Short mmCIF file of C-alpha atoms and ligand atoms in Angstrom, two decimals:
data_model
loop_
_atom_site.label_atom_id
_atom_site.label_comp_id
_atom_site.label_asym_id
_atom_site.label_seq_id
_atom_site.Cartn_x
_atom_site.Cartn_y
_atom_site.Cartn_z
CA UNK A 1 -2.32 21.65 21.58
CA UNK A 2 1.38 20.83 21.15
CA UNK A 3 0.77 17.23 22.30
CA UNK A 4 -1.44 16.42 19.31
CA UNK A 5 -0.11 15.10 16.03
CA UNK A 6 -0.13 17.55 13.13
CA UNK A 7 -3.30 17.71 10.99
CA UNK A 8 -3.38 14.92 8.44
CA UNK A 9 -0.76 12.82 10.29
CA UNK A 10 -1.72 9.59 12.05
CA UNK A 11 -0.50 7.91 15.22
CA UNK A 12 -0.52 4.16 14.75
CA UNK A 13 -1.54 2.57 18.07
CA UNK A 14 -1.06 -1.22 18.18
CA UNK A 15 -4.48 -2.02 16.63
CA UNK A 16 -3.94 0.41 13.77
CA UNK A 17 -0.38 -0.80 13.35
CA UNK A 18 -1.64 -4.39 13.13
CA UNK A 19 -4.16 -3.39 10.43
CA UNK A 20 -1.48 -1.52 8.52
CA UNK A 21 0.86 -4.52 8.71
CA UNK A 22 -1.95 -6.77 7.51
CA UNK A 23 -2.25 -4.59 4.41
CA UNK A 24 1.54 -4.54 3.89
CA UNK A 25 1.75 -8.34 4.27
CA UNK A 26 -0.89 -8.94 1.56
CA UNK A 27 0.81 -6.37 -0.70
CA UNK A 28 4.21 -8.08 -0.31
CA UNK A 29 2.79 -11.55 -0.76
CA UNK A 30 1.03 -10.77 -4.04
CA UNK A 31 3.85 -8.63 -5.50
CA UNK A 32 6.23 -11.54 -4.85
CA UNK A 33 3.71 -13.94 -6.46
CA UNK A 34 4.17 -11.89 -9.64
CA UNK A 35 7.96 -12.08 -9.40
CA UNK A 36 8.50 -8.45 -8.33
CA UNK A 37 11.54 -7.58 -6.21
CA UNK A 38 11.38 -5.14 -3.29
CA UNK A 39 13.45 -1.95 -3.30
CA UNK A 40 13.37 1.38 -1.43
CA UNK A 41 14.37 5.00 -2.05
CA UNK A 42 15.02 7.92 0.32
CA UNK A 43 12.11 9.84 1.91
CA UNK A 44 13.73 13.21 1.13
CA UNK A 45 14.70 14.35 -2.38
CA UNK A 46 15.80 17.52 -4.15
CA UNK A 47 12.66 19.62 -4.82
CA UNK A 48 13.84 19.92 -8.42
CA UNK A 49 13.09 16.24 -9.02
CA UNK A 50 9.36 16.90 -8.65
CA UNK A 51 9.36 20.32 -10.31
CA UNK A 52 10.85 18.74 -13.39
CA UNK A 53 8.10 16.26 -14.08
CA UNK A 54 5.35 15.46 -11.57
CA UNK A 55 2.98 18.22 -12.68
CA UNK A 56 1.63 21.38 -11.08
CA UNK A 57 -0.81 19.74 -8.69
CA UNK A 58 1.82 17.73 -6.84
CA UNK A 59 4.31 20.61 -6.79
CA UNK A 60 1.68 22.77 -5.04
CA UNK A 61 1.32 20.06 -2.43
CA UNK A 62 5.00 19.62 -1.62
CA UNK A 63 6.26 19.56 1.96
CA UNK A 64 9.45 21.38 1.06
CA UNK A 65 12.10 23.42 2.84
CA UNK A 66 15.68 24.63 2.59
CA UNK A 67 18.03 22.33 4.50
CA UNK A 68 21.03 23.43 6.58
CA UNK A 69 23.28 23.08 3.54
CA UNK A 70 21.03 25.51 1.59
CA UNK A 71 19.62 22.73 -0.55
CA UNK A 72 15.98 22.93 -1.69
CA UNK A 73 14.50 19.62 -0.54
CA UNK A 74 11.07 17.99 -0.31
CA UNK A 75 9.55 15.03 1.49
CA UNK A 76 8.58 12.63 -1.29
CA UNK A 77 4.97 13.04 -2.48
CA UNK A 78 5.28 9.97 -4.74
CA UNK A 79 7.89 7.39 -5.72
CA UNK A 80 7.92 7.50 -9.51
CA UNK A 81 10.48 10.34 -9.97
CA UNK A 82 12.81 8.62 -7.47
CA UNK A 83 12.44 5.34 -9.35
CA UNK A 84 13.22 7.06 -12.66
CA UNK A 85 16.31 8.68 -11.08
CA UNK A 86 17.54 5.41 -9.55
CA UNK A 87 16.96 3.41 -12.71
CA UNK A 88 18.77 6.01 -14.83
CA UNK A 89 21.75 5.80 -12.42
CA UNK A 90 21.92 1.99 -12.14
CA UNK A 91 20.48 0.97 -15.49
CA UNK A 92 23.50 -1.07 -16.58
CA UNK A 93 23.57 -3.22 -13.45
CA UNK A 94 20.29 -4.97 -14.20
CA UNK A 95 18.77 -7.11 -16.93
CA UNK A 96 15.54 -5.71 -18.33
CA UNK A 97 12.68 -5.73 -17.76
CA UNK A 98 12.94 -4.76 -14.09
CA UNK A 99 9.93 -5.62 -11.99
CA UNK A 100 10.24 -3.73 -8.73
CA UNK A 101 7.90 -2.98 -5.84
CA UNK A 102 8.23 -0.77 -2.81
CA UNK A 103 6.17 0.05 0.29
CA UNK A 104 6.74 3.43 1.89
CA UNK A 105 5.27 6.61 3.33
CA UNK A 106 4.54 9.68 1.21
CA UNK A 107 3.72 13.28 2.07
CA UNK A 108 1.41 15.75 0.34
CA UNK A 109 0.21 19.02 1.79
CA UNK A 110 -3.43 18.34 0.90
CA UNK A 111 -6.58 19.63 2.48
CA UNK A 112 -7.47 16.91 4.94
CA UNK A 113 -10.68 15.10 3.97
CA UNK A 114 -12.09 11.59 3.81
CA UNK A 115 -9.53 9.39 2.10
CA UNK A 116 -6.94 12.18 1.88
CA UNK A 117 -4.32 12.83 4.54
CA UNK A 118 -0.98 14.60 4.61
CA UNK A 119 0.87 11.33 4.93
CA UNK A 120 -0.10 7.96 3.54
CA UNK A 121 1.54 4.67 2.64
CA UNK A 122 1.69 3.38 -0.90
CA UNK A 123 2.60 0.15 -2.56
CA UNK A 124 4.32 1.00 -5.85
CA UNK A 125 4.76 -1.68 -8.52
CA UNK A 126 6.65 -0.75 -11.67
CA UNK A 127 7.99 -2.54 -14.76
CA UNK A 128 10.95 -0.87 -16.47
CA UNK A 129 12.29 -1.65 -19.92
CA UNK A 130 9.28 -3.27 -21.59
CA UNK A 131 7.24 -1.50 -24.21
CA UNK A 132 4.94 -4.40 -25.11
CA UNK A 133 1.28 -4.18 -24.09
CA UNK A 134 1.82 -7.51 -22.28
CA UNK A 135 3.44 -5.49 -19.46
CA UNK A 136 0.42 -3.17 -19.14
CA UNK A 137 -1.87 -6.18 -18.96
CA UNK A 138 0.30 -7.92 -16.37
CA UNK A 139 0.24 -4.79 -14.23
CA UNK A 140 -3.56 -4.50 -14.32
CA UNK A 141 -3.79 -8.20 -13.39
CA UNK A 142 -1.41 -7.62 -10.48
CA UNK A 143 -3.40 -4.61 -9.30
CA UNK A 144 -6.60 -6.71 -9.40
CA UNK A 145 -5.06 -9.65 -7.58
CA UNK A 146 -3.69 -7.34 -4.88
CA UNK A 147 -7.23 -6.35 -4.00
CA UNK A 148 -8.58 -9.90 -4.36
CA UNK A 149 -6.04 -10.90 -1.70
CA UNK A 150 -8.15 -8.93 0.79
CA UNK A 151 -11.23 -10.99 -0.24
CA UNK A 152 -12.56 -8.01 -2.22
CA UNK A 153 -14.56 -9.12 -5.26
CA UNK A 154 -15.74 -7.69 -8.58
CA UNK A 155 -18.78 -6.44 -6.66
CA UNK A 156 -16.54 -4.28 -4.49
CA UNK A 157 -14.13 -2.62 -6.91
CA UNK A 158 -13.41 -1.90 -10.56
CA UNK A 159 -10.23 -1.03 -12.47
CA UNK A 160 -11.10 1.75 -14.93
CA UNK A 161 -8.72 1.70 -17.85
CA UNK A 162 -8.01 4.30 -20.50
CA UNK A 163 -5.30 5.30 -22.94
CA UNK A 164 -3.73 8.74 -22.98
CA UNK A 165 -2.75 8.14 -26.59
CA UNK A 166 -6.45 8.17 -27.39
CA UNK A 167 -6.53 11.77 -26.17
CA UNK A 168 -3.20 12.85 -27.60
CA UNK A 169 -4.33 11.55 -31.02
CA UNK A 170 -7.54 13.52 -30.53
CA UNK A 171 -5.62 16.72 -29.66
CA UNK A 172 -3.27 16.23 -32.60
CA UNK A 173 -6.24 15.82 -34.93
CA UNK A 174 -7.70 19.06 -33.60
CA UNK A 175 -4.36 20.82 -34.22
CA UNK A 176 -3.75 21.63 -30.56
CA UNK A 177 -0.05 22.50 -30.15
CA UNK A 178 1.92 19.93 -28.10
CA UNK A 179 2.83 22.54 -25.43
CA UNK A 180 -0.84 22.83 -24.57
CA UNK A 181 -1.66 19.12 -24.39
CA UNK A 182 -0.95 18.90 -20.69
CA UNK A 183 -3.36 21.72 -19.93
CA UNK A 184 -6.14 20.00 -21.90
CA UNK A 185 -5.41 16.60 -20.39
CA UNK A 186 -5.62 18.11 -16.88
CA UNK A 187 -8.99 19.68 -17.76
CA UNK A 188 -10.34 16.36 -19.06
CA UNK A 189 -9.00 14.64 -15.95
CA UNK A 190 -11.04 17.01 -13.77
CA UNK A 191 -14.25 16.40 -15.75
CA UNK A 192 -16.86 15.04 -13.37
CA UNK A 193 -15.02 16.38 -10.34
CA UNK A 194 -15.62 20.05 -11.04
CA UNK A 195 -18.58 21.95 -12.52
CA UNK A 196 -19.11 21.25 -16.21
CA UNK A 197 -18.95 24.99 -17.03
CA UNK A 198 -15.49 25.20 -15.47
CA UNK A 199 -14.20 22.32 -17.61
CA UNK A 200 -15.91 23.86 -20.66
CA UNK A 201 -14.18 27.18 -20.00
CA UNK A 202 -10.79 25.47 -19.79
CA UNK A 203 -11.40 23.48 -22.99
CA UNK A 204 -12.71 26.44 -25.01
CA UNK A 205 -13.53 25.42 -28.58
CA UNK A 206 -12.81 21.79 -27.79
CA UNK A 207 -15.44 21.56 -25.03
CA UNK A 208 -18.23 20.19 -27.26
CA UNK A 209 -16.17 17.55 -29.10
CA UNK A 210 -14.61 16.44 -25.79
CA UNK A 211 -17.98 16.15 -24.07
CA UNK A 212 -19.41 14.23 -27.03
CA UNK A 213 -16.45 11.84 -27.01
CA UNK A 214 -16.72 11.32 -23.26
CA UNK A 215 -20.42 10.59 -23.59
CA UNK A 216 -20.11 8.14 -26.47
CA UNK A 217 -17.09 6.48 -24.84
CA UNK A 218 -14.10 5.98 -27.06
CA UNK A 219 -12.38 2.72 -27.69
CA UNK A 220 -9.20 1.53 -29.36
CA UNK A 221 -7.65 -1.65 -30.63
CA UNK A 222 -5.12 -1.49 -27.82
CA UNK A 223 -7.79 -1.25 -25.12
CA UNK A 224 -9.78 -4.03 -26.78
CA UNK A 225 -6.76 -6.34 -26.75
CA UNK A 226 -6.07 -5.52 -23.12
CA UNK A 227 -9.60 -6.42 -22.06
CA UNK A 228 -9.55 -9.62 -24.19
CA UNK A 229 -6.37 -10.76 -22.52
CA UNK A 230 -7.75 -10.03 -19.04
CA UNK A 231 -10.92 -11.97 -19.99
CA UNK A 232 -8.71 -14.91 -20.87
CA UNK A 233 -7.34 -14.77 -17.33
CA UNK A 234 -10.85 -14.70 -15.88
CA UNK A 235 -10.49 -11.10 -14.73
CA UNK A 236 -12.91 -9.39 -17.15
CA UNK A 237 -15.46 -8.60 -14.43
CA UNK A 238 -12.91 -6.53 -12.55
CA UNK A 239 -12.15 -4.05 -15.33
CA UNK A 240 -13.93 -1.56 -17.53
CA UNK A 241 -12.84 0.86 -20.22
CA UNK A 242 -13.42 4.48 -19.29
CA UNK A 243 -11.72 7.09 -21.45
CA UNK A 244 -12.63 9.73 -18.87
CA UNK A 245 -9.63 8.47 -16.87
CA UNK A 246 -6.64 10.67 -17.78
CA UNK A 247 -4.72 10.85 -14.44
CA UNK A 248 -3.50 14.10 -12.91
CA UNK A 249 0.23 13.40 -13.05
CA UNK A 250 1.98 14.91 -16.05
CA UNK A 251 4.32 12.09 -17.06
CA UNK A 252 1.89 9.45 -18.35
CA UNK A 253 2.11 8.57 -22.04
CA UNK A 254 -0.08 5.51 -22.75
CA UNK A 255 -2.41 3.14 -20.92
CA UNK A 256 -3.57 4.68 -17.62
CA UNK A 257 -5.89 3.23 -15.00
CA UNK A 258 -7.51 3.98 -11.68
CA UNK A 259 -9.25 1.70 -9.22
CA UNK A 260 -12.49 2.70 -7.53
CA UNK A 261 -14.98 1.09 -5.17
CA UNK A 262 -18.10 0.05 -7.09
CA UNK A 263 -20.35 2.20 -4.94
CA UNK A 264 -18.17 5.26 -5.76
CA UNK A 265 -18.23 6.19 -2.10
CA UNK A 266 -14.49 6.73 -1.87
CA UNK A 267 -11.69 8.34 -3.82
CA UNK A 268 -9.35 6.25 -5.95
CA UNK A 269 -7.79 3.23 -4.24
CA UNK A 270 -4.96 3.01 -6.75
CA UNK A 271 -3.77 4.59 -9.96
CA UNK A 272 -1.02 4.35 -12.52
CA UNK A 273 -0.03 3.91 -16.12
CA UNK A 274 2.73 4.03 -18.69
CA UNK A 275 5.37 6.76 -18.54
CA UNK A 276 7.74 5.95 -21.40
CA UNK A 277 9.50 9.34 -21.50
CA UNK A 278 10.13 10.10 -17.82
CA UNK A 279 13.44 8.29 -17.41
CA UNK A 280 14.76 9.96 -20.56
CA UNK A 281 13.60 13.38 -19.43
CA UNK A 282 15.02 13.09 -15.92
CA UNK A 283 18.37 11.85 -17.23
CA UNK A 284 18.51 14.56 -19.90
CA UNK A 285 18.35 11.90 -22.57
CA UNK A 286 21.30 9.81 -21.37
CA UNK A 287 19.09 6.80 -20.54
CA UNK A 288 15.87 6.11 -22.32
CA UNK A 289 13.67 3.25 -21.13
CA UNK A 290 9.95 2.55 -21.41
CA UNK A 291 8.27 2.24 -18.02
CA UNK A 292 4.92 1.69 -16.37
CA UNK A 293 3.56 1.22 -12.88
CA UNK A 294 0.94 2.03 -10.33
CA UNK A 295 0.57 2.91 -6.66
CA UNK A 296 -2.07 1.73 -4.22
CA UNK A 297 -2.67 3.75 -1.04
CA UNK A 298 -3.40 2.41 2.43
CA UNK A 299 -5.99 5.06 3.42
CA UNK A 300 -8.82 4.41 0.95
CA UNK A 301 -8.11 0.67 0.91
CA UNK A 302 -8.35 0.62 4.73
CA UNK A 303 -11.70 2.43 4.59
CA UNK A 304 -13.05 0.04 1.96
CA UNK A 305 -11.99 -3.00 4.01
CA UNK A 306 -13.78 -1.59 7.07
CA UNK A 307 -16.89 -0.92 5.00
CA UNK A 308 -17.51 -4.57 4.04
CA UNK A 309 -18.20 -6.82 7.06
CA UNK A 310 -16.97 -10.14 5.55
CA UNK A 311 -13.77 -8.45 4.41
CA UNK A 312 -13.04 -6.71 7.70
CA UNK A 313 -13.78 -9.90 9.67
CA UNK A 314 -11.10 -11.73 7.70
CA UNK A 315 -8.69 -8.91 8.56
CA UNK A 316 -9.59 -8.95 12.28
CA UNK A 317 -9.19 -12.75 12.43
CA UNK A 318 -5.81 -12.57 10.78
CA UNK A 319 -4.70 -9.81 13.14
CA UNK A 320 -5.83 -11.77 16.22
CA UNK A 321 -3.73 -14.70 14.98
CA UNK A 322 -0.64 -12.55 14.53
CA UNK A 323 -1.05 -10.93 17.96
CA UNK A 324 -1.39 -14.12 20.00
CA UNK A 325 1.46 -15.60 22.03
CA UNK A 326 2.39 -19.24 22.59
CA UNK A 327 2.98 -19.41 26.33
CA UNK A 328 2.09 -17.27 29.32
CA UNK A 329 4.20 -18.13 32.37
CA UNK A 330 2.23 -17.76 35.59
CA UNK A 331 4.47 -17.13 38.59
CA UNK A 332 2.30 -18.29 41.51
CA UNK A 333 5.16 -18.35 44.04
CA UNK A 334 7.71 -15.54 43.90
CA UNK A 335 10.46 -18.00 45.10
CA UNK A 336 10.12 -19.65 41.66
CA UNK A 337 10.64 -16.44 39.65
CA UNK A 338 14.35 -17.14 38.98
CA UNK A 339 13.57 -20.70 37.79
CA UNK A 340 10.79 -19.36 35.60
CA UNK A 341 13.02 -16.70 34.03
CA UNK A 342 15.70 -19.26 33.23
CA UNK A 343 13.17 -21.36 31.36
CA UNK A 344 11.53 -18.36 29.69
CA UNK A 345 14.91 -17.49 28.22
CA UNK A 346 15.29 -21.02 26.81
CA UNK A 347 11.78 -21.03 25.36
CA UNK A 348 12.32 -17.66 23.69
CA UNK A 349 15.67 -18.86 22.32
CA UNK A 350 13.77 -21.69 20.68
CA UNK A 351 11.50 -19.15 19.02
CA UNK A 352 8.38 -19.46 21.19
CA UNK A 353 6.43 -16.29 21.93
CA UNK A 354 6.43 -16.03 25.72
CA UNK A 355 5.17 -13.49 28.23
CA UNK A 356 5.00 -13.30 32.04
CA UNK A 357 4.26 -10.73 34.77
CA UNK A 358 7.17 -8.36 35.35
CA UNK A 359 6.23 -7.82 39.02
CA UNK A 360 4.40 -9.91 41.68
CA UNK A 361 0.78 -10.27 40.54
CA UNK A 362 -2.27 -12.18 41.79
CA UNK A 363 -2.62 -15.59 40.07
CA UNK A 364 -6.15 -14.84 38.81
CA UNK A 365 -4.88 -11.63 37.18
CA UNK A 366 -2.07 -13.60 35.54
CA UNK A 367 -4.53 -16.09 34.00
CA UNK A 368 -6.58 -13.17 32.81
CA UNK A 369 -3.46 -11.71 31.17
CA UNK A 370 -2.77 -15.14 29.57
CA UNK A 371 -6.25 -15.12 28.09
CA UNK A 372 -6.03 -11.54 26.86
CA UNK A 373 -2.70 -12.29 25.19
CA UNK A 374 -4.31 -15.23 23.35
CA UNK A 375 -1.78 -17.68 24.86
CA UNK A 376 -2.13 -21.30 23.79
CA UNK A 377 -0.62 -22.60 27.03
CA UNK A 378 -0.31 -21.24 30.56
CA UNK A 379 2.57 -22.71 32.56
CA UNK A 380 2.38 -22.29 36.32
CA UNK A 381 5.41 -22.10 38.61
CA UNK A 382 4.16 -22.73 42.15
CA UNK A 383 3.74 -25.33 44.92
CA UNK A 384 4.05 -28.22 42.46
CA UNK A 385 7.75 -27.41 41.73
CA UNK A 386 9.86 -29.17 40.42
CA UNK A 387 6.77 -30.06 38.45
CA UNK A 388 4.84 -27.47 36.45
CA UNK A 389 1.12 -27.12 36.08
CA UNK A 390 0.16 -26.74 32.43
CA UNK A 391 -3.17 -25.38 31.27
CA UNK A 392 -4.37 -25.67 27.70
CA UNK A 393 -6.06 -22.28 27.34
CA UNK A 394 -8.38 -23.39 24.55
CA UNK A 395 -9.81 -26.50 26.26
CA UNK A 396 -9.20 -25.59 29.90
CA UNK A 397 -7.50 -29.01 30.38
CA UNK A 398 -4.78 -29.10 33.03
CA UNK A 399 -1.92 -31.44 33.82
CA UNK A 400 1.46 -31.72 35.54
CA UNK A 401 4.83 -32.23 33.86
CA UNK A 402 8.42 -32.36 35.22
CA UNK A 403 10.00 -28.93 34.74
CA UNK A 404 12.88 -30.33 32.64
CA UNK A 405 10.33 -31.57 30.06
CA UNK A 406 8.84 -28.14 29.33
CA UNK A 407 10.84 -27.39 26.17
CA UNK A 408 9.96 -30.75 24.60
CA UNK A 409 6.36 -30.48 25.73
CA UNK A 410 6.03 -27.05 24.12
CA UNK A 411 7.79 -28.19 20.93
CA UNK A 412 5.37 -31.12 20.58
CA UNK A 413 2.25 -29.06 21.09
CA UNK A 414 2.84 -25.61 19.61
P1 HAM B 501 -1.45 8.82 -7.32
O1 HAM B 501 -2.73 8.56 -8.05
O2 HAM B 501 -1.07 10.21 -7.06
O3 HAM B 501 -0.33 8.06 -8.15
O4 HAM B 501 -1.50 8.04 -5.94
C1 HAM B 501 -1.77 6.65 -5.89
C2 HAM B 501 -2.75 6.33 -4.76
O5 HAM B 501 -2.21 6.83 -3.53
C3 HAM B 501 -4.11 7.04 -4.87
O6 HAM B 501 -4.99 6.29 -5.67
C4 HAM B 501 -4.56 7.08 -3.41
O7 HAM B 501 -5.15 5.85 -3.00
C5 HAM B 501 -3.25 7.23 -2.67
N1 HAM B 501 -3.06 8.65 -2.25
C6 HAM B 501 -2.52 9.65 -2.95
N2 HAM B 501 -2.51 10.80 -2.24
C7 HAM B 501 -3.06 10.51 -1.04
C8 HAM B 501 -3.33 11.25 0.15
N3 HAM B 501 -3.02 12.52 0.26
N4 HAM B 501 -3.90 10.61 1.19
C9 HAM B 501 -4.21 9.29 1.11
N5 HAM B 501 -3.97 8.53 0.03
C10 HAM B 501 -3.40 9.11 -1.04
C11 HAM B 501 1.01 8.15 -7.88
O8 HAM B 501 1.47 8.53 -6.83
C12 HAM B 501 1.89 7.60 -8.99
N6 HAM B 501 3.29 7.92 -8.66
C13 HAM B 501 1.66 6.12 -9.15
C14 HAM B 501 2.56 5.45 -10.13
C15 HAM B 501 3.53 4.54 -9.87
N7 HAM B 501 2.56 5.67 -11.45
C16 HAM B 501 3.51 4.92 -11.99
N8 HAM B 501 4.12 4.23 -11.02
#
């Protein structure tokens, strides 16, 4: 079926587009509340950028090809390597720490399943140039508030927080060579998502101590301080420490976190952490800056919103508000069309949202269209000219005004 979209790719019809924009608007609003600035990178990058540091899983999922100039390129599967590249290039132009956010579309050749598509949108929020734990805490608070902005509560989601250093200390203690750390971290990351025997096989001798540690739940001073600080902000109920969180991406170095729905019905809503070495590695050591961030996807978040009636009603109400127009112009007599169009132009110039029938249409159908468009006022051009019949669509009240008063009338009432 050549007329269908490719598997894992969505068409956004107006309703879906409105829901997506609702999500984007909340994301922007809250990121700005935290003083983050918006930026954007290109959707296509050199494949090498991801091979260098994202980790095997993402490289397997690349949408990549050779372009007409024989360059190996890939549609971006994530933003972090681009951010590291851009920061390394422009580092001197900005005072640190940078607090940047970005909303864009990403592409991963994944097996299509619930919550996983081949394209999705992400909000990325990153802080560059701050090594203090205060930045990690601020980021977790931001991530929590982003979801609270959709009226989601501590009953709906939880931020699970861990520290990769906890595991790297553990591996160092067990004399595991550094080159093999990534392999072990990936195996621990998969614990719970694949059969226990498979994880045990990958961990070899370390299987028992790892399983014991996961069961007893590790803790650290750093994680304790983080939770204390979040408690001070009144956000304690939204977070929990879970050292089983390791994250699949290879570049993380410290605090990492993932957000899940409480019912554990869906995949992760968001994930991120500290990646203090990535900028240095991508710039071959020319720029070295600590960094941390997270990304929240639109797919799982959208599903969670739909799942909770109070939360989805708030979204639908907000969308209805955004979709409505101010004035529907009813052209009852075709001789008045030119007069109506002249005034429509003036109303639109003043910023009113105005619609009208493009071709001759029965008056009843026009009122129906006014209602469907959620117009506040219907203005009728007909036998009453040079006066206009005005109908308040909410109350049904009608009246007559001289046509030259329409702009002022609308300005006073809308
Ligand atoms: P990630 O965990 O790979 O992190 O993705 C972040 C979020 O994007 C996931 O929690 C999920 O909601 C969504 N997501 C990922 N892949 C898909 C997919 N195929 N379909 C639908 N949604 C998806 C990163 O990408 C890191 N770069 C985040 C980061 C920013 N770390 C530091 N700064």
